[in-house]
């Protein structure tokens, strides 16, 4: 099946720094989604991308749908302690809503 | 945004018993819901697609007789872990599609931590 490679696996940054993470796939996706998961909670949708080349922002978060449709990145600017968590990318390739998830990027922000 | 409620949030049971987990879409109808399993520090693994009014579609390697799924209404899907064993201990998460939005979005419940003793 389709697999997503998400990197980096973990990040330790200082408060105020910018963060960048990405996902790549060996095959095309029609939709890219970025989620954040706090411990013991379900993932929360951050940004959804539907067109190749699309660049979308949500507050301090910016995500882009790669032109090749095989990759996406998520940037977080001016990180704050509450940004701590696990970030997952997910790709969808049908209208059925079935998603393939990356392995996650664990973000730690030092005050 | 759309709200998906999952209950219970945490359950501890004895080996051999069955556990039912509920997933409800609170402010929208969901013809399709998804059930995931997540082990510590790992990604979400899709177990099955729950279809309202019809049989669930299970992913390869997931035992349908072990993980019973019922989607009897447009707002409720249930996952029953039958004859649970310690290896079934995991974090189970449901999600539902909100078809009202122009582009489909997938919203997740808050998850259920199952511990089998």
PDB file of C-alpha atoms in Angstrom:
ATOM      1  CA  UNK A   1       0.000   0.000   0.000  1.00  0.00           C
ATOM      2  CA  UNK A   2       0.902   3.661  -0.054  1.00  0.00           C
ATOM      3  CA  UNK A   3       3.396   4.847   2.516  1.00  0.00           C
ATOM      4  CA  UNK A   4       4.275   8.272   3.774  1.00  0.00           C
ATOM      5  CA  UNK A   5       7.733   9.196   4.963  1.00  0.00           C
ATOM      6  CA  UNK A   6       7.528  11.958   7.512  1.00  0.00           C
ATOM      7  CA  UNK A   7      10.583  13.788   8.774  1.00  0.00           C
ATOM      8  CA  UNK A   8      12.081  14.642  11.071  1.00  0.00           C
ATOM      9  CA  UNK A   9      10.973  12.028  13.568  1.00  0.00           C
ATOM     10  CA  UNK A  10      11.485  14.448  16.449  1.00  0.00           C
ATOM     11  CA  UNK A  11      12.520  18.039  17.015  1.00  0.00           C
ATOM     12  CA  UNK A  12      13.769  19.888  20.085  1.00  0.00           C
ATOM     13  CA  UNK A  13      13.618  23.640  19.630  1.00  0.00           C
ATOM     14  CA  UNK A  14      13.727  26.823  21.634  1.00  0.00           C
ATOM     15  CA  UNK A  15      10.612  28.896  22.106  1.00  0.00           C
ATOM     16  CA  UNK A  16      10.365  31.494  19.379  1.00  0.00           C
ATOM     17  CA  UNK A  17      12.124  29.423  16.738  1.00  0.00           C
ATOM     18  CA  UNK A  18      10.513  28.389  13.483  1.00  0.00           C
ATOM     19  CA  UNK A  19       9.793  24.739  12.710  1.00  0.00           C
ATOM     20  CA  UNK A  20       9.603  22.873   9.440  1.00  0.00           C
ATOM     21  CA  UNK A  21       8.550  19.287   8.823  1.00  0.00           C
ATOM     22  CA  UNK A  22       7.637  17.409   5.676  1.00  0.00           C
ATOM     23  CA  UNK A  23       6.087  14.320   4.211  1.00  0.00           C
ATOM     24  CA  UNK A  24       6.958  12.519   1.023  1.00  0.00           C
ATOM     25  CA  UNK A  25       5.266   9.706  -0.794  1.00  0.00           C
ATOM     26  CA  UNK A  26       6.258   7.386  -3.583  1.00  0.00           C
ATOM     27  CA  UNK A  27       2.843   7.888  -5.148  1.00  0.00           C
ATOM     28  CA  UNK A  28       0.402  10.712  -5.737  1.00  0.00           C
ATOM     29  CA  UNK A  29      -2.190  11.961  -3.262  1.00  0.00           C
ATOM     30  CA  UNK A  30      -5.142  14.177  -4.137  1.00  0.00           C
ATOM     31  CA  UNK A  31      -5.442  15.643  -0.655  1.00  0.00           C
ATOM     32  CA  UNK A  32      -2.908  16.348   2.070  1.00  0.00           C
ATOM     33  CA  UNK A  33      -3.898  16.895   5.680  1.00  0.00           C
ATOM     34  CA  UNK A  34      -1.899  17.950   8.714  1.00  0.00           C
ATOM     35  CA  UNK A  35      -2.982  16.995  12.238  1.00  0.00           C
ATOM     36  CA  UNK A  36      -1.693  17.633  15.753  1.00  0.00           C
ATOM     37  CA  UNK A  37      -2.149  15.070  18.498  1.00  0.00           C
ATOM     38  CA  UNK A  38      -1.747  15.756  22.204  1.00  0.00           C
ATOM     39  CA  UNK A  39      -1.068  12.833  24.576  1.00  0.00           C
ATOM     40  CA  UNK A  40      -4.167  10.744  25.210  1.00  0.00           C
ATOM     41  CA  UNK A  41      -6.228  12.666  22.667  1.00  0.00           C
ATOM     42  CA  UNK A  42      -7.349  12.177  19.115  1.00  0.00           C
ATOM     43  CA  UNK A  43      -5.707  14.106  16.264  1.00  0.00           C
ATOM     44  CA  UNK A  44      -6.987  17.600  15.560  1.00  0.00           C
ATOM     45  CA  UNK A  45      -7.065  18.853  11.994  1.00  0.00           C
ATOM     46  CA  UNK A  46      -4.745  21.824  11.438  1.00  0.00           C
ATOM     47  CA  UNK A  47      -4.688  22.381   7.698  1.00  0.00           C
ATOM     48  CA  UNK A  48      -6.213  20.675   4.672  1.00  0.00           C
ATOM     49  CA  UNK A  49      -4.734  21.019   1.169  1.00  0.00           C
ATOM     50  CA  UNK A  50      -6.637  20.106  -1.963  1.00  0.00           C
ATOM     51  CA  UNK A  51      -4.682  21.419  -4.962  1.00  0.00           C
ATOM     52  CA  UNK A  52      -1.132  20.853  -6.121  1.00  0.00           C
ATOM     53  CA  UNK A  53       0.933  23.933  -5.342  1.00  0.00           C
ATOM     54  CA  UNK A  54      -1.604  25.222  -2.827  1.00  0.00           C
ATOM     55  CA  UNK A  55      -0.162  27.195   0.073  1.00  0.00           C
ATOM     56  CA  UNK A  56      -2.470  27.584   3.063  1.00  0.00           C
ATOM     57  CA  UNK A  57      -2.017  29.302   6.410  1.00  0.00           C
ATOM     58  CA  UNK A  58      -3.754  28.878   9.729  1.00  0.00           C
ATOM     59  CA  UNK A  59      -2.377  31.432  12.174  1.00  0.00           C
ATOM     60  CA  UNK A  60       1.305  30.672  12.697  1.00  0.00           C
ATOM     61  CA  UNK A  61       1.009  27.494  10.641  1.00  0.00           C
ATOM     62  CA  UNK A  62       1.645  27.307   6.918  1.00  0.00           C
ATOM     63  CA  UNK A  63       1.416  24.190   4.776  1.00  0.00           C
ATOM     64  CA  UNK A  64       1.982  23.539   1.104  1.00  0.00           C
ATOM     65  CA  UNK A  65       0.821  20.839  -1.271  1.00  0.00           C
ATOM     66  CA  UNK A  66       3.776  19.895  -3.454  1.00  0.00           C
ATOM     67  CA  UNK A  67       3.591  20.446  -7.182  1.00  0.00           C
ATOM     68  CA  UNK A  68       4.312  16.785  -7.856  1.00  0.00           C
ATOM     69  CA  UNK A  69       1.471  15.830  -5.456  1.00  0.00           C
ATOM     70  CA  UNK A  70       3.908  13.502  -3.748  1.00  0.00           C
ATOM     71  CA  UNK A  71       4.931  15.759  -0.878  1.00  0.00           C
ATOM     72  CA  UNK A  72       3.814  18.387   1.576  1.00  0.00           C
ATOM     73  CA  UNK A  73       5.437  20.504   4.248  1.00  0.00           C
ATOM     74  CA  UNK A  74       4.245  22.203   7.407  1.00  0.00           C
ATOM     75  CA  UNK A  75       5.913  25.262   8.896  1.00  0.00           C
ATOM     76  CA  UNK A  76       5.279  26.680  12.352  1.00  0.00           C
ATOM     77  CA  UNK A  77       6.560  30.173  12.959  1.00  0.00           C
ATOM     78  CA  UNK A  78       7.566  31.639  16.316  1.00  0.00           C
ATOM     79  CA  UNK A  79       6.935  28.441  18.261  1.00  0.00           C
ATOM     80  CA  UNK A  80       5.362  28.573  21.721  1.00  0.00           C
ATOM     81  CA  UNK A  81       5.224  25.927  24.478  1.00  0.00           C
ATOM     82  CA  UNK A  82       1.680  24.850  23.556  1.00  0.00           C
ATOM     83  CA  UNK A  83       2.926  23.779  20.129  1.00  0.00           C
ATOM     84  CA  UNK A  84       4.330  20.689  21.845  1.00  0.00           C
ATOM     85  CA  UNK A  85       2.795  17.502  20.507  1.00  0.00           C
ATOM     86  CA  UNK A  86       2.946  15.013  17.676  1.00  0.00           C
ATOM     87  CA  UNK A  87       2.268  16.278  14.181  1.00  0.00           C
ATOM     88  CA  UNK A  88       0.969  13.871  11.570  1.00  0.00           C
ATOM     89  CA  UNK A  89       0.628  14.289   7.857  1.00  0.00           C
ATOM     90  CA  UNK A  90      -2.038  12.290   6.061  1.00  0.00           C
ATOM     91  CA  UNK A  91      -2.730  11.705   2.414  1.00  0.00           C
ATOM     92  CA  UNK A  92      -6.024  10.872   0.801  1.00  0.00           C
ATOM     93  CA  UNK A  93      -6.363   9.477  -2.661  1.00  0.00           C
ATOM     94  CA  UNK A  94     -10.065   8.742  -2.974  1.00  0.00           C
ATOM     95  CA  UNK A  95     -13.308  10.433  -2.081  1.00  0.00           C
ATOM     96  CA  UNK A  96     -13.947   7.770   0.508  1.00  0.00           C
ATOM     97  CA  UNK A  97     -12.082   9.694   3.187  1.00  0.00           C
ATOM     98  CA  UNK A  98      -9.632   6.873   3.776  1.00  0.00           C
ATOM     99  CA  UNK A  99      -6.321   8.369   4.849  1.00  0.00           C
ATOM    100  CA  UNK A 100      -2.753   7.132   5.014  1.00  0.00           C
ATOM    101  CA  UNK A 101      -0.810   8.612   7.921  1.00  0.00           C
ATOM    102  CA  UNK A 102       2.831   9.453   8.290  1.00  0.00           C
ATOM    103  CA  UNK A 103       4.740   8.240  11.337  1.00  0.00           C
ATOM    104  CA  UNK A 104       4.558  11.614  13.025  1.00  0.00           C
ATOM    105  CA  UNK A 105       6.970  14.317  14.135  1.00  0.00           C
ATOM    106  CA  UNK A 106       7.275  14.810  17.868  1.00  0.00           C
ATOM    107  CA  UNK A 107       7.874  18.461  18.693  1.00  0.00           C
ATOM    108  CA  UNK A 108       9.351  19.623  21.977  1.00  0.00           C
ATOM    109  CA  UNK A 109       9.576  23.356  22.682  1.00  0.00           C
ATOM    110  CA  UNK A 110      11.887  24.562  25.427  1.00  0.00           C
ATOM    111  CA  UNK A 111      10.741  27.751  27.169  1.00  0.00           C
TER     112      UNK A 111
ATOM    113  CA  UNK B   1     -16.024  22.751  13.340  1.00  0.00           C
ATOM    114  CA  UNK B   2     -17.550  19.313  13.351  1.00  0.00           C
ATOM    115  CA  UNK B   3     -17.525  17.419  16.651  1.00  0.00           C
ATOM    116  CA  UNK B   4     -16.961  13.716  17.056  1.00  0.00           C
ATOM    117  CA  UNK B   5     -17.563  12.259  20.494  1.00  0.00           C
ATOM    118  CA  UNK B   6     -15.962   9.000  21.555  1.00  0.00           C
ATOM    119  CA  UNK B   7     -16.848   7.071  24.697  1.00  0.00           C
ATOM    120  CA  UNK B   8     -15.449   5.812  26.981  1.00  0.00           C
ATOM    121  CA  UNK B   9     -12.153   7.657  27.077  1.00  0.00           C
ATOM    122  CA  UNK B  10     -10.544   4.960  29.144  1.00  0.00           C
ATOM    123  CA  UNK B  11     -11.493   1.378  29.980  1.00  0.00           C
ATOM    124  CA  UNK B  12      -9.816  -1.368  31.939  1.00  0.00           C
ATOM    125  CA  UNK B  13     -11.157  -4.878  31.575  1.00  0.00           C
ATOM    126  CA  UNK B  14     -10.312  -8.439  32.406  1.00  0.00           C
ATOM    127  CA  UNK B  15      -8.999 -10.802  29.775  1.00  0.00           C
ATOM    128  CA  UNK B  16     -11.836 -12.619  28.014  1.00  0.00           C
ATOM    129  CA  UNK B  17     -14.424  -9.904  28.384  1.00  0.00           C
ATOM    130  CA  UNK B  18     -15.849  -7.757  25.588  1.00  0.00           C
ATOM    131  CA  UNK B  19     -15.623  -4.001  25.396  1.00  0.00           C
ATOM    132  CA  UNK B  20     -17.798  -1.646  23.365  1.00  0.00           C
ATOM    133  CA  UNK B  21     -16.570   1.747  22.200  1.00  0.00           C
ATOM    134  CA  UNK B  22     -18.957   4.342  20.816  1.00  0.00           C
ATOM    135  CA  UNK B  23     -18.287   7.011  18.233  1.00  0.00           C
ATOM    136  CA  UNK B  24     -20.871   9.732  17.663  1.00  0.00           C
ATOM    137  CA  UNK B  25     -20.996  12.629  15.254  1.00  0.00           C
ATOM    138  CA  UNK B  26     -22.674  15.345  17.312  1.00  0.00           C
ATOM    139  CA  UNK B  27     -23.581  18.019  14.805  1.00  0.00           C
ATOM    140  CA  UNK B  28     -23.515  16.265  11.474  1.00  0.00           C
ATOM    141  CA  UNK B  29     -24.490  13.001   9.857  1.00  0.00           C
ATOM    142  CA  UNK B  30     -21.740  10.582   9.002  1.00  0.00           C
ATOM    143  CA  UNK B  31     -22.441   7.835   6.516  1.00  0.00           C
ATOM    144  CA  UNK B  32     -18.852   6.724   6.878  1.00  0.00           C
ATOM    145  CA  UNK B  33     -16.731   6.466   9.986  1.00  0.00           C
ATOM    146  CA  UNK B  34     -13.280   5.033  10.416  1.00  0.00           C
ATOM    147  CA  UNK B  35     -11.693   3.105  13.265  1.00  0.00           C
ATOM    148  CA  UNK B  36      -7.970   3.365  13.978  1.00  0.00           C
ATOM    149  CA  UNK B  37      -5.617   1.740  16.392  1.00  0.00           C
ATOM    150  CA  UNK B  38      -2.538   3.463  17.735  1.00  0.00           C
ATOM    151  CA  UNK B  39       0.301   1.992  19.761  1.00  0.00           C
ATOM    152  CA  UNK B  40       2.505   4.252  21.910  1.00  0.00           C
ATOM    153  CA  UNK B  41       4.689   6.578  19.866  1.00  0.00           C
ATOM    154  CA  UNK B  42       3.412   5.111  16.638  1.00  0.00           C
ATOM    155  CA  UNK B  43       1.178   6.305  13.856  1.00  0.00           C
ATOM    156  CA  UNK B  44      -2.516   5.625  13.381  1.00  0.00           C
ATOM    157  CA  UNK B  45      -3.301   2.306  11.768  1.00  0.00           C
ATOM    158  CA  UNK B  46      -6.621   2.062   9.965  1.00  0.00           C
ATOM    159  CA  UNK B  47      -8.565  -0.964  11.138  1.00  0.00           C
ATOM    160  CA  UNK B  48     -11.832  -0.663   9.286  1.00  0.00           C
ATOM    161  CA  UNK B  49     -14.261   1.584   7.476  1.00  0.00           C
ATOM    162  CA  UNK B  50     -17.706   1.670   9.035  1.00  0.00           C
ATOM    163  CA  UNK B  51     -20.565   2.196   6.588  1.00  0.00           C
ATOM    164  CA  UNK B  52     -24.027   3.174   7.755  1.00  0.00           C
ATOM    165  CA  UNK B  53     -26.535   0.453   7.022  1.00  0.00           C
ATOM    166  CA  UNK B  54     -24.036  -2.021   5.599  1.00  0.00           C
ATOM    167  CA  UNK B  55     -21.131  -4.192   6.617  1.00  0.00           C
ATOM    168  CA  UNK B  56     -17.866  -2.664   7.615  1.00  0.00           C
ATOM    169  CA  UNK B  57     -14.832  -2.965   5.383  1.00  0.00           C
ATOM    170  CA  UNK B  58     -11.822  -4.318   7.250  1.00  0.00           C
ATOM    171  CA  UNK B  59      -8.194  -3.694   6.440  1.00  0.00           C
ATOM    172  CA  UNK B  60      -5.929  -6.613   5.719  1.00  0.00           C
ATOM    173  CA  UNK B  61      -4.877  -8.433   8.850  1.00  0.00           C
ATOM    174  CA  UNK B  62      -7.720  -7.126  11.022  1.00  0.00           C
ATOM    175  CA  UNK B  63      -9.985  -9.889  12.352  1.00  0.00           C
ATOM    176  CA  UNK B  64     -13.602  -8.951  11.697  1.00  0.00           C
ATOM    177  CA  UNK B  65     -14.883 -11.453  14.253  1.00  0.00           C
ATOM    178  CA  UNK B  66     -12.571  -9.964  16.846  1.00  0.00           C
ATOM    179  CA  UNK B  67     -13.410  -6.338  16.184  1.00  0.00           C
ATOM    180  CA  UNK B  68     -17.133  -6.065  15.565  1.00  0.00           C
ATOM    181  CA  UNK B  69     -18.340  -2.847  13.996  1.00  0.00           C
ATOM    182  CA  UNK B  70     -21.917  -1.668  13.889  1.00  0.00           C
ATOM    183  CA  UNK B  71     -23.042   1.528  12.188  1.00  0.00           C
ATOM    184  CA  UNK B  72     -26.764   1.471  12.834  1.00  0.00           C
ATOM    185  CA  UNK B  73     -27.481   5.169  12.438  1.00  0.00           C
ATOM    186  CA  UNK B  74     -26.078   8.205  10.662  1.00  0.00           C
ATOM    187  CA  UNK B  75     -24.548   9.484  13.888  1.00  0.00           C
ATOM    188  CA  UNK B  76     -23.308   6.399  15.684  1.00  0.00           C
ATOM    189  CA  UNK B  77     -20.758   3.694  15.037  1.00  0.00           C
ATOM    190  CA  UNK B  78     -19.636   1.171  17.645  1.00  0.00           C
ATOM    191  CA  UNK B  79     -16.536  -0.977  17.856  1.00  0.00           C
ATOM    192  CA  UNK B  80     -16.716  -4.045  20.080  1.00  0.00           C
ATOM    193  CA  UNK B  81     -13.502  -5.785  21.010  1.00  0.00           C
ATOM    194  CA  UNK B  82     -14.622  -9.330  21.702  1.00  0.00           C
ATOM    195  CA  UNK B  83     -12.881 -11.662  24.121  1.00  0.00           C
ATOM    196  CA  UNK B  84     -10.223  -9.080  24.770  1.00  0.00           C
ATOM    197  CA  UNK B  85      -6.679 -10.140  25.524  1.00  0.00           C
ATOM    198  CA  UNK B  86      -3.685  -8.130  26.793  1.00  0.00           C
ATOM    199  CA  UNK B  87      -2.356  -7.768  23.249  1.00  0.00           C
ATOM    200  CA  UNK B  88      -5.535  -5.867  22.377  1.00  0.00           C
ATOM    201  CA  UNK B  89      -4.497  -3.110  24.785  1.00  0.00           C
ATOM    202  CA  UNK B  90      -4.122   0.001  22.685  1.00  0.00           C
ATOM    203  CA  UNK B  91      -5.453   3.468  21.930  1.00  0.00           C
ATOM    204  CA  UNK B  92      -8.492   3.234  19.645  1.00  0.00           C
ATOM    205  CA  UNK B  93      -9.627   6.305  17.726  1.00  0.00           C
ATOM    206  CA  UNK B  94     -12.613   6.882  15.480  1.00  0.00           C
ATOM    207  CA  UNK B  95     -13.082   9.502  12.815  1.00  0.00           C
ATOM    208  CA  UNK B  96     -15.972  10.665  10.700  1.00  0.00           C
ATOM    209  CA  UNK B  97     -16.330  12.485   7.416  1.00  0.00           C
ATOM    210  CA  UNK B  98     -18.187  15.766   7.385  1.00  0.00           C
ATOM    211  CA  UNK B  99     -19.810  15.854   3.990  1.00  0.00           C
ATOM    212  CA  UNK B 100     -21.323  19.298   4.561  1.00  0.00           C
ATOM    213  CA  UNK B 101     -18.044  21.008   3.812  1.00  0.00           C
ATOM    214  CA  UNK B 102     -17.194  21.701   0.195  1.00  0.00           C
ATOM    215  CA  UNK B 103     -14.117  19.620   0.533  1.00  0.00           C
ATOM    216  CA  UNK B 104     -14.414  16.576   2.759  1.00  0.00           C
ATOM    217  CA  UNK B 105     -12.719  16.797   6.083  1.00  0.00           C
ATOM    218  CA  UNK B 106     -12.025  14.057   8.540  1.00  0.00           C
ATOM    219  CA  UNK B 107     -12.616  14.762  12.233  1.00  0.00           C
ATOM    220  CA  UNK B 108     -11.434  12.548  15.036  1.00  0.00           C
ATOM    221  CA  UNK B 109     -12.841  11.505  18.358  1.00  0.00           C
ATOM    222  CA  UNK B 110     -10.741  11.925  21.491  1.00  0.00           C
ATOM    223  CA  UNK B 111      -9.799   8.251  21.569  1.00  0.00           C
ATOM    224  CA  UNK B 112     -10.286   5.329  23.954  1.00  0.00           C
ATOM    225  CA  UNK B 113      -7.405   3.874  25.912  1.00  0.00           C
ATOM    226  CA  UNK B 114      -8.104   0.165  26.374  1.00  0.00           C
ATOM    227  CA  UNK B 115      -6.137  -1.770  28.956  1.00  0.00           C
ATOM    228  CA  UNK B 116      -6.752  -5.514  29.190  1.00  0.00           C
ATOM    229  CA  UNK B 117      -5.496  -7.180  32.333  1.00  0.00           C
TER     230      UNK B 117
END
